[in-house]
Amino acid sequence: MKAITVEPKKAGSAQLENVSEPDLHYGSVLVEAIAVGVCGTDVEITQGKYGWAPPGATRLVLGHESLGRVIDPGPSNGLKKGDLVVGIVRRPDPVPCPNCAVGEWDMCRNGQYTERGIKQVHGFMSERWRIEPEYAMKIDPTLGILGVLMEPTTVVTKAWEHALAVGRRAFWEPRTVLVTGSGPIGLLAALLGVQQGLEVHVLARTQSGPKPEAVRALGATYHSGRVADLGFAPDIVMECTGVGEVISEAISRIAASGVVCLTGVGHGGPLPTIPMADVASCAVLKNNVVIGSVNANKRHWYKAAEALARADRAWLARLITGRERPEDFAKALGRGAQQIKVVIQFADI
Ligand SMILES: [Zn+2]
């Protein structure tokens, strides 16, 4: 079967090649790939900056944002042939640490977790893949291709859960949320904010095109300036850019007792214009909390499936701005600024 593979830590090594059928040790459920979303992590892996092949192998099958159709459910009770499923990405570490031991692999303490398509386990960019029944999440069949948005939705579902849990440490009635960034994570974070009845604002660089249009179609407000020029103090900031200046402005401008949740992974950039001690003073004097959030556990996958099932299908469809064939995977990896989510489509749905 065909698969998109990469030699981790070697830039430009990605290729579509023939590989053997998925090994049974990956799980008893056999799935036909329908589509796999491409994200910044995939781009970093193909640029040689990130990623680990399985032990004993030199190449890794790429892809962690899956959508597939069950070909053979094996002895599983909950799945049947034809079901649409998405594969959970992370697996608990083998020790396991206390958090992995209780199923919170997203909070792994020793870093020895593995991740499909990223860290030591093959991903989902192959014509067929296998998965353990307990890591195969069934999705609402009416979602169709939109089910490929599940994985990024789980990331924001966890971020929201943690931000709200922190806010509830004291009496708290959040009304406004500022989402910084209008990529798939930012837009899905905005969707979840709207679903919770909050007043949602999205701030990003783009001034026109599908991203601002998607924000407005959600009933949220789009801003393209700086956080400092917003004119109000948000109760929650969902930070989805990873840009240092946006982060320090967000911490400086958030409302008293507000929570800044960081989900973007940035690198470098110019030295901060607001000194760190000044940023910290803002947080101290307003009882703010800054939290980081990554990955998701099974509870978040369950909640994300519910959020997607509740969402307007036409709005979700706005997020998939490109579909490429496996042969054209390089086009999918070279996403333009106007693209939101590009998927590689392996089979019709
Ligand atoms: Zn762990």
mmCIF file of C-alpha atoms and ligand atoms in Angstrom:
data_model
loop_
_atom_site.group_PDB
_atom_site.id
_atom_site.type_symbol
_atom_site.label_atom_id
_atom_site.label_comp_id
_atom_site.label_asym_id
_atom_site.label_seq_id
_atom_site.Cartn_x
_atom_site.Cartn_y
_atom_site.Cartn_z
ATOM 1 C CA MET A 1 0.000 0.000 0.000
ATOM 2 C CA LYS A 2 1.024 3.605 -0.485
ATOM 3 C CA ALA A 3 2.126 5.771 2.444
ATOM 4 C CA ILE A 4 3.677 9.195 2.935
ATOM 5 C CA THR A 5 6.835 8.628 4.939
ATOM 6 C CA VAL A 6 9.720 10.732 6.177
ATOM 7 C CA GLU A 7 13.165 10.151 7.640
ATOM 8 C CA PRO A 8 12.914 12.212 10.840
ATOM 9 C CA LYS A 9 15.560 14.909 11.375
ATOM 10 C CA LYS A 10 16.389 14.841 7.623
ATOM 11 C CA ALA A 11 14.913 17.799 5.713
ATOM 12 C CA GLY A 12 13.295 17.067 2.367
ATOM 13 C CA SER A 13 13.127 13.298 2.922
ATOM 14 C CA ALA A 14 9.319 12.986 2.667
ATOM 15 C CA GLN A 15 8.043 10.736 -0.110
ATOM 16 C CA LEU A 16 5.065 8.690 -1.223
ATOM 17 C CA GLU A 17 6.242 5.089 -1.251
ATOM 18 C CA ASN A 18 5.031 1.507 -1.098
ATOM 19 C CA VAL A 19 5.105 0.038 2.395
ATOM 20 C CA SER A 20 3.851 -3.243 3.847
ATOM 21 C CA GLU A 21 0.285 -3.560 5.143
ATOM 22 C CA PRO A 22 -0.210 -2.245 8.712
ATOM 23 C CA ASP A 23 1.157 -4.625 11.335
ATOM 24 C CA LEU A 24 -1.349 -6.388 13.597
ATOM 25 C CA HIS A 25 0.490 -5.139 16.682
ATOM 26 C CA TYR A 26 -0.902 -1.664 15.898
ATOM 27 C CA GLY A 27 -4.371 -2.942 16.799
ATOM 28 C CA SER A 28 -7.168 -5.304 15.834
ATOM 29 C CA VAL A 29 -9.221 -2.673 13.967
ATOM 30 C CA LEU A 30 -8.351 -2.318 10.271
ATOM 31 C CA VAL A 31 -9.241 1.055 8.772
ATOM 32 C CA GLU A 32 -9.271 2.475 5.238
ATOM 33 C CA ALA A 33 -7.848 6.021 5.260
ATOM 34 C CA ILE A 34 -10.214 8.685 3.933
ATOM 35 C CA ALA A 35 -8.313 11.875 4.717
ATOM 36 C CA VAL A 36 -5.494 13.191 6.883
ATOM 37 C CA GLY A 37 -5.158 16.829 7.879
ATOM 38 C CA VAL A 38 -1.824 18.615 7.617
ATOM 39 C CA CYS A 39 -0.625 20.916 10.395
ATOM 40 C CA GLY A 40 2.465 22.853 11.434
ATOM 41 C CA THR A 41 3.899 19.820 13.227
ATOM 42 C CA ASP A 42 3.858 17.828 9.959
ATOM 43 C CA VAL A 43 5.636 20.675 8.204
ATOM 44 C CA GLU A 44 8.302 20.801 10.963
ATOM 45 C CA ILE A 45 8.816 17.028 10.689
ATOM 46 C CA THR A 46 9.333 17.222 6.921
ATOM 47 C CA GLN A 47 11.742 20.116 7.470
ATOM 48 C CA GLY A 48 13.841 17.836 9.680
ATOM 49 C CA LYS A 49 13.157 19.794 12.874
ATOM 50 C CA TYR A 50 11.100 17.243 14.770
ATOM 51 C CA GLY A 51 9.895 13.634 14.784
ATOM 52 C CA TRP A 52 11.153 10.163 15.704
ATOM 53 C CA ALA A 53 10.908 6.907 13.702
ATOM 54 C CA PRO A 54 9.680 3.731 15.443
ATOM 55 C CA PRO A 55 12.432 1.767 17.250
ATOM 56 C CA GLY A 56 14.498 -0.147 14.682
ATOM 57 C CA ALA A 57 13.117 1.815 11.715
ATOM 58 C CA THR A 58 14.615 4.738 9.808
ATOM 59 C CA ARG A 59 11.361 6.104 8.364
ATOM 60 C CA LEU A 60 8.123 7.244 9.963
ATOM 61 C CA VAL A 61 4.670 7.199 8.357
ATOM 62 C CA LEU A 62 3.525 10.803 8.754
ATOM 63 C CA GLY A 63 0.093 12.094 9.793
ATOM 64 C CA HIS A 64 -1.812 12.491 13.052
ATOM 65 C CA GLU A 65 -5.097 14.190 12.012
ATOM 66 C CA SER A 66 -6.917 11.127 10.750
ATOM 67 C CA LEU A 67 -10.294 10.133 9.360
ATOM 68 C CA GLY A 68 -10.987 6.614 8.207
ATOM 69 C CA ARG A 69 -13.637 3.973 7.552
ATOM 70 C CA VAL A 70 -13.577 0.653 9.381
ATOM 71 C CA ILE A 71 -12.844 -2.238 7.011
ATOM 72 C CA ASP A 72 -12.611 -4.916 9.692
ATOM 73 C CA PRO A 73 -13.557 -4.178 13.326
ATOM 74 C CA GLY A 74 -11.921 -7.383 14.557
ATOM 75 C CA PRO A 75 -13.290 -8.699 17.862
ATOM 76 C CA SER A 76 -14.329 -5.185 18.951
ATOM 77 C CA ASN A 77 -17.897 -4.869 20.239
ATOM 78 C CA GLY A 78 -18.372 -1.142 19.717
ATOM 79 C CA LEU A 79 -17.350 -0.861 16.064
ATOM 80 C CA LYS A 80 -18.753 -2.223 12.826
ATOM 81 C CA LYS A 81 -17.669 -2.258 9.191
ATOM 82 C CA GLY A 82 -18.244 1.151 7.565
ATOM 83 C CA ASP A 83 -18.068 3.211 10.782
ATOM 84 C CA LEU A 84 -16.196 6.513 10.468
ATOM 85 C CA VAL A 85 -13.388 6.665 13.007
ATOM 86 C CA VAL A 86 -10.568 8.963 14.033
ATOM 87 C CA GLY A 87 -7.457 7.636 15.767
ATOM 88 C CA ILE A 88 -6.294 9.019 19.113
ATOM 89 C CA VAL A 89 -2.719 10.263 18.663
ATOM 90 C CA ARG A 90 -0.863 9.844 21.962
ATOM 91 C CA ARG A 91 -0.176 6.602 23.854
ATOM 92 C CA PRO A 92 0.755 6.504 27.563
ATOM 93 C CA ASP A 93 4.388 6.068 28.505
ATOM 94 C CA PRO A 94 5.417 2.484 29.390
ATOM 95 C CA VAL A 95 6.525 3.216 32.980
ATOM 96 C CA PRO A 96 3.801 4.609 33.432
ATOM 97 C CA CYS A 97 3.979 7.970 35.191
ATOM 98 C CA PRO A 98 1.100 8.723 37.604
ATOM 99 C CA ASN A 99 -0.805 10.779 35.016
ATOM 100 C CA CYS A 100 -0.493 8.171 32.241
ATOM 101 C CA ALA A 101 -1.482 5.523 34.799
ATOM 102 C CA VAL A 102 -4.844 7.233 35.277
ATOM 103 C CA GLY A 103 -5.422 7.858 31.546
ATOM 104 C CA GLU A 104 -4.169 11.467 31.497
ATOM 105 C CA TRP A 105 -1.486 10.824 28.889
ATOM 106 C CA ASP A 106 -1.849 14.431 27.766
ATOM 107 C CA MET A 107 -0.297 15.407 31.129
ATOM 108 C CA CYS A 108 2.566 12.856 30.915
ATOM 109 C CA ARG A 109 5.244 13.620 33.502
ATOM 110 C CA ASN A 110 8.269 11.798 32.085
ATOM 111 C CA GLY A 111 8.035 12.601 28.354
ATOM 112 C CA GLN A 112 8.238 8.918 27.394
ATOM 113 C CA TYR A 113 4.792 8.939 25.749
ATOM 114 C CA THR A 114 4.589 8.042 22.062
ATOM 115 C CA GLU A 115 2.530 9.731 19.334
ATOM 116 C CA ARG A 116 1.258 8.381 16.035
ATOM 117 C CA GLY A 117 2.877 10.117 13.090
ATOM 118 C CA ILE A 118 5.153 12.159 15.365
ATOM 119 C CA LYS A 119 7.016 10.164 17.977
ATOM 120 C CA GLN A 120 8.055 6.527 17.530
ATOM 121 C CA VAL A 121 4.742 5.182 16.160
ATOM 122 C CA HIS A 122 3.628 5.263 12.540
ATOM 123 C CA GLY A 123 0.946 7.786 11.666
ATOM 124 C CA PHE A 124 -2.150 7.712 9.510
ATOM 125 C CA MET A 125 -0.937 8.839 6.057
ATOM 126 C CA SER A 126 -1.216 5.366 4.559
ATOM 127 C CA GLU A 127 -3.986 3.772 2.495
ATOM 128 C CA ARG A 128 -4.833 1.490 5.409
ATOM 129 C CA TRP A 129 -4.001 1.693 9.110
ATOM 130 C CA ARG A 130 -4.645 -0.332 12.222
ATOM 131 C CA ILE A 131 -5.623 0.847 15.667
ATOM 132 C CA GLU A 132 -6.508 -0.530 19.082
ATOM 133 C CA PRO A 133 -10.340 -0.453 19.543
ATOM 134 C CA GLU A 134 -10.011 1.742 22.664
ATOM 135 C CA TYR A 135 -8.107 4.396 20.676
ATOM 136 C CA ALA A 136 -10.538 4.459 17.720
ATOM 137 C CA MET A 137 -13.096 7.235 18.246
ATOM 138 C CA LYS A 138 -16.333 6.786 16.322
ATOM 139 C CA ILE A 139 -17.697 10.036 14.918
ATOM 140 C CA ASP A 140 -21.154 11.224 13.871
ATOM 141 C CA PRO A 141 -21.495 9.805 10.313
ATOM 142 C CA THR A 142 -23.241 12.996 9.145
ATOM 143 C CA LEU A 143 -19.934 14.851 9.634
ATOM 144 C CA GLY A 144 -18.427 13.035 6.653
ATOM 145 C CA ILE A 145 -15.096 14.576 5.607
ATOM 146 C CA LEU A 146 -15.474 17.192 8.396
ATOM 147 C CA GLY A 147 -14.512 14.453 10.856
ATOM 148 C CA VAL A 148 -10.908 15.149 9.861
ATOM 149 C CA LEU A 149 -11.185 18.237 12.100
ATOM 150 C CA MET A 150 -11.458 16.038 15.198
ATOM 151 C CA GLU A 151 -7.812 16.048 16.285
ATOM 152 C CA PRO A 152 -7.370 19.846 16.308
ATOM 153 C CA THR A 153 -10.761 20.087 18.046
ATOM 154 C CA THR A 154 -9.502 17.829 20.853
ATOM 155 C CA VAL A 155 -6.560 20.185 21.391
ATOM 156 C CA VAL A 156 -8.845 23.190 21.929
ATOM 157 C CA THR A 157 -11.314 21.127 23.968
ATOM 158 C CA LYS A 158 -8.558 20.392 26.474
ATOM 159 C CA ALA A 159 -7.355 24.004 26.461
ATOM 160 C CA TRP A 160 -10.883 25.229 27.193
ATOM 161 C CA GLU A 161 -11.424 22.664 29.937
ATOM 162 C CA HIS A 162 -8.217 23.680 31.703
ATOM 163 C CA ALA A 163 -8.738 27.433 31.281
ATOM 164 C CA LEU A 164 -12.238 27.200 32.772
ATOM 165 C CA ALA A 165 -11.045 24.938 35.601
ATOM 166 C CA VAL A 166 -8.399 27.516 36.540
ATOM 167 C CA GLY A 167 -10.931 30.352 36.362
ATOM 168 C CA ARG A 168 -13.188 28.552 38.813
ATOM 169 C CA ARG A 169 -10.542 28.795 41.570
ATOM 170 C CA ALA A 170 -12.465 31.919 42.670
ATOM 171 C CA PHE A 171 -15.889 33.403 41.955
ATOM 172 C CA TRP A 172 -15.807 34.006 38.214
ATOM 173 C CA GLU A 173 -18.323 34.898 35.529
ATOM 174 C CA PRO A 174 -16.381 35.085 32.250
ATOM 175 C CA ARG A 175 -18.135 37.027 29.506
ATOM 176 C CA THR A 176 -15.533 37.745 26.846
ATOM 177 C CA VAL A 177 -12.825 35.662 25.224
ATOM 178 C CA LEU A 178 -10.063 36.848 22.945
ATOM 179 C CA VAL A 179 -8.645 34.245 20.589
ATOM 180 C CA THR A 180 -5.299 35.255 19.105
ATOM 181 C CA GLY A 181 -4.618 33.579 15.768
ATOM 182 C CA SER A 182 -7.054 32.513 13.053
ATOM 183 C CA GLY A 183 -5.624 29.200 11.903
ATOM 184 C CA PRO A 184 -7.552 25.955 12.522
ATOM 185 C CA ILE A 185 -6.752 25.971 16.265
ATOM 186 C CA GLY A 186 -7.806 29.607 16.683
ATOM 187 C CA LEU A 187 -11.023 29.155 14.709
ATOM 188 C CA LEU A 188 -11.964 25.948 16.540
ATOM 189 C CA ALA A 189 -11.199 27.668 19.877
ATOM 190 C CA ALA A 190 -13.568 30.434 18.759
ATOM 191 C CA LEU A 191 -16.241 27.860 17.847
ATOM 192 C CA LEU A 192 -16.059 26.359 21.336
ATOM 193 C CA GLY A 193 -16.260 29.846 22.873
ATOM 194 C CA VAL A 194 -19.447 30.560 20.906
ATOM 195 C CA GLN A 195 -20.884 27.162 21.874
ATOM 196 C CA GLN A 196 -20.382 28.165 25.518
ATOM 197 C CA GLY A 197 -22.308 31.395 25.026
ATOM 198 C CA LEU A 198 -19.308 33.702 25.408
ATOM 199 C CA GLU A 199 -18.702 36.921 23.474
ATOM 200 C CA VAL A 200 -15.903 35.862 21.146
ATOM 201 C CA HIS A 201 -13.247 38.113 19.601
ATOM 202 C CA VAL A 202 -10.567 36.836 17.250
ATOM 203 C CA LEU A 203 -7.401 38.815 16.559
ATOM 204 C CA ALA A 204 -5.021 37.915 13.737
ATOM 205 C CA ARG A 205 -2.846 39.474 11.042
ATOM 206 C CA THR A 206 -4.948 38.710 7.965
ATOM 207 C CA GLN A 207 -7.298 41.518 6.962
ATOM 208 C CA SER A 208 -9.457 39.674 4.428
ATOM 209 C CA GLY A 209 -10.150 36.238 3.022
ATOM 210 C CA PRO A 210 -11.571 33.013 4.431
ATOM 211 C CA LYS A 211 -10.270 33.494 7.999
ATOM 212 C CA PRO A 212 -12.030 36.793 8.873
ATOM 213 C CA GLU A 213 -15.088 35.538 6.961
ATOM 214 C CA ALA A 214 -15.193 32.367 9.068
ATOM 215 C CA VAL A 215 -14.964 34.429 12.268
ATOM 216 C CA ARG A 216 -17.852 36.670 11.213
ATOM 217 C CA ALA A 217 -19.931 33.676 10.054
ATOM 218 C CA LEU A 218 -19.584 32.354 13.602
ATOM 219 C CA GLY A 219 -21.126 35.545 14.985
ATOM 220 C CA ALA A 220 -17.794 36.563 16.515
ATOM 221 C CA THR A 221 -15.851 39.829 16.048
ATOM 222 C CA TYR A 222 -12.672 39.945 13.992
ATOM 223 C CA HIS A 223 -9.761 42.310 14.790
ATOM 224 C CA SER A 224 -6.591 42.727 12.752
ATOM 225 C CA GLY A 225 -4.685 45.207 14.932
ATOM 226 C CA ARG A 226 -2.720 44.732 18.143
ATOM 227 C CA VAL A 227 -3.970 43.323 21.443
ATOM 228 C CA ALA A 228 -3.069 46.690 23.028
ATOM 229 C CA ASP A 229 -5.547 48.460 20.707
ATOM 230 C CA LEU A 230 -8.537 46.205 21.392
ATOM 231 C CA GLY A 231 -10.338 48.675 23.629
ATOM 232 C CA PHE A 232 -11.520 46.099 26.165
ATOM 233 C CA ALA A 233 -10.000 43.649 28.620
ATOM 234 C CA PRO A 234 -10.952 40.019 27.835
ATOM 235 C CA ASP A 235 -11.755 37.595 30.661
ATOM 236 C CA ILE A 236 -10.040 34.731 28.838
ATOM 237 C CA VAL A 237 -7.320 34.727 26.188
ATOM 238 C CA MET A 238 -6.868 31.614 24.083
ATOM 239 C CA GLU A 239 -3.420 32.255 22.614
ATOM 240 C CA CYS A 240 -2.937 30.366 19.345
ATOM 241 C CA THR A 241 -0.035 32.215 17.665
ATOM 242 C CA GLY A 242 3.056 31.441 19.765
ATOM 243 C CA VAL A 243 4.283 34.981 18.961
ATOM 244 C CA GLY A 244 6.142 36.564 21.906
ATOM 245 C CA GLU A 245 4.796 40.084 21.488
ATOM 246 C CA VAL A 246 1.183 38.872 21.228
ATOM 247 C CA ILE A 247 1.682 36.777 24.377
ATOM 248 C CA SER A 248 3.172 39.580 26.488
ATOM 249 C CA GLU A 249 0.477 42.035 25.342
ATOM 250 C CA ALA A 250 -2.217 39.466 26.130
ATOM 251 C CA ILE A 251 -0.898 39.009 29.675
ATOM 252 C CA SER A 252 -0.664 42.773 30.145
ATOM 253 C CA ARG A 253 -4.180 43.460 28.839
ATOM 254 C CA ILE A 254 -6.297 40.632 30.264
ATOM 255 C CA ALA A 255 -9.027 41.485 32.802
ATOM 256 C CA ALA A 256 -8.534 41.036 36.536
ATOM 257 C CA SER A 257 -8.643 37.337 37.550
ATOM 258 C CA GLY A 258 -8.536 36.411 33.843
ATOM 259 C CA VAL A 259 -6.806 33.346 32.417
ATOM 260 C CA VAL A 260 -4.352 33.325 29.513
ATOM 261 C CA CYS A 261 -4.158 29.870 27.932
ATOM 262 C CA LEU A 262 -1.148 29.328 25.669
ATOM 263 C CA THR A 263 -1.565 26.751 22.899
ATOM 264 C CA GLY A 264 0.886 28.060 20.270
ATOM 265 C CA VAL A 265 4.428 26.730 20.065
ATOM 266 C CA GLY A 266 6.679 29.552 18.898
ATOM 267 C CA HIS A 267 10.402 29.963 18.522
ATOM 268 C CA GLY A 268 12.663 32.985 18.727
ATOM 269 C CA GLY A 269 11.445 36.336 17.475
ATOM 270 C CA PRO A 270 12.500 39.825 18.530
ATOM 271 C CA LEU A 271 13.397 40.605 22.134
ATOM 272 C CA PRO A 272 10.323 41.548 24.194
ATOM 273 C CA THR A 273 9.298 45.196 24.191
ATOM 274 C CA ILE A 274 7.517 44.781 27.543
ATOM 275 C CA PRO A 275 10.091 43.739 30.193
ATOM 276 C CA MET A 276 9.291 40.396 31.868
ATOM 277 C CA ALA A 277 9.055 41.953 35.343
ATOM 278 C CA ASP A 278 6.391 44.371 34.057
ATOM 279 C CA VAL A 279 4.420 41.486 32.517
ATOM 280 C CA ALA A 280 4.687 39.592 35.814
ATOM 281 C CA SER A 281 3.544 42.648 37.803
ATOM 282 C CA CYS A 282 0.405 42.858 35.648
ATOM 283 C CA ALA A 283 -0.333 39.202 36.411
ATOM 284 C CA VAL A 284 0.301 39.630 40.162
ATOM 285 C CA LEU A 285 -1.777 42.768 40.578
ATOM 286 C CA LYS A 286 -4.739 41.291 38.656
ATOM 287 C CA ASN A 287 -4.592 37.693 39.952
ATOM 288 C CA ASN A 288 -4.025 36.360 36.450
ATOM 289 C CA VAL A 289 -3.038 32.838 35.559
ATOM 290 C CA VAL A 290 -1.010 31.884 32.488
ATOM 291 C CA ILE A 291 -1.273 28.202 31.548
ATOM 292 C CA GLY A 292 0.164 26.099 28.767
ATOM 293 C CA SER A 293 -1.928 23.352 27.170
ATOM 294 C CA VAL A 294 -0.981 20.594 24.745
ATOM 295 C CA ASN A 295 -2.488 17.354 23.450
ATOM 296 C CA ALA A 296 -5.694 15.742 24.758
ATOM 297 C CA ASN A 297 -6.843 12.647 26.604
ATOM 298 C CA LYS A 298 -9.830 10.408 25.897
ATOM 299 C CA ARG A 299 -12.277 12.625 27.789
ATOM 300 C CA HIS A 300 -11.328 15.520 25.503
ATOM 301 C CA TRP A 301 -11.715 13.314 22.421
ATOM 302 C CA TYR A 302 -15.216 12.390 23.582
ATOM 303 C CA LYS A 303 -16.145 16.025 24.240
ATOM 304 C CA ALA A 304 -14.617 17.174 20.940
ATOM 305 C CA ALA A 305 -16.736 14.634 19.033
ATOM 306 C CA GLU A 306 -19.823 16.100 20.743
ATOM 307 C CA ALA A 307 -18.774 19.684 19.922
ATOM 308 C CA LEU A 308 -18.239 18.835 16.249
ATOM 309 C CA ALA A 309 -21.537 16.947 16.054
ATOM 310 C CA ARG A 310 -23.299 20.080 17.418
ATOM 311 C CA ALA A 311 -21.531 22.488 15.056
ATOM 312 C CA ASP A 312 -22.974 23.913 11.851
ATOM 313 C CA ARG A 313 -21.729 21.735 8.988
ATOM 314 C CA ALA A 314 -21.502 24.643 6.523
ATOM 315 C CA TRP A 315 -19.307 26.563 8.980
ATOM 316 C CA LEU A 316 -17.007 23.601 9.576
ATOM 317 C CA ALA A 317 -16.734 23.142 5.796
ATOM 318 C CA ARG A 318 -15.244 26.657 5.561
ATOM 319 C CA LEU A 319 -12.222 25.393 7.499
ATOM 320 C CA ILE A 320 -11.199 22.808 4.891
ATOM 321 C CA THR A 321 -9.757 25.084 2.228
ATOM 322 C CA GLY A 322 -7.760 22.525 0.294
ATOM 323 C CA ARG A 323 -7.825 18.846 -0.629
ATOM 324 C CA GLU A 324 -4.840 17.201 -2.275
ATOM 325 C CA ARG A 325 -4.208 13.689 -3.549
ATOM 326 C CA PRO A 326 -1.452 11.671 -1.808
ATOM 327 C CA GLU A 327 0.739 12.155 -4.927
ATOM 328 C CA ASP A 328 0.545 15.907 -4.332
ATOM 329 C CA PHE A 329 1.397 15.815 -0.608
ATOM 330 C CA ALA A 330 4.094 18.475 -1.126
ATOM 331 C CA LYS A 331 1.398 20.956 -2.165
ATOM 332 C CA ALA A 332 -0.505 20.218 1.052
ATOM 333 C CA LEU A 333 2.628 20.802 3.126
ATOM 334 C CA GLY A 334 3.312 24.126 1.420
ATOM 335 C CA ARG A 335 0.093 25.727 2.674
ATOM 336 C CA GLY A 336 -0.455 29.370 1.748
ATOM 337 C CA ALA A 337 -1.394 32.139 4.219
ATOM 338 C CA GLN A 338 -5.010 32.114 3.022
ATOM 339 C CA GLN A 339 -5.372 28.387 3.625
ATOM 340 C CA ILE A 340 -7.003 27.226 6.847
ATOM 341 C CA LYS A 341 -6.865 23.409 6.799
ATOM 342 C CA VAL A 342 -5.510 21.423 3.883
ATOM 343 C CA VAL A 343 -6.184 17.698 3.887
ATOM 344 C CA ILE A 344 -4.678 14.851 1.934
ATOM 345 C CA GLN A 345 -7.524 12.734 0.630
ATOM 346 C CA PHE A 346 -6.860 9.021 0.294
ATOM 347 C CA ALA A 347 -10.365 7.802 -0.577
ATOM 348 C CA ASP A 348 -13.809 9.176 -1.449
ATOM 349 C CA ILE A 349 -16.412 9.475 1.232
HETATM 350 ZN ZN ZN B 1 3.436 9.521 31.345
#
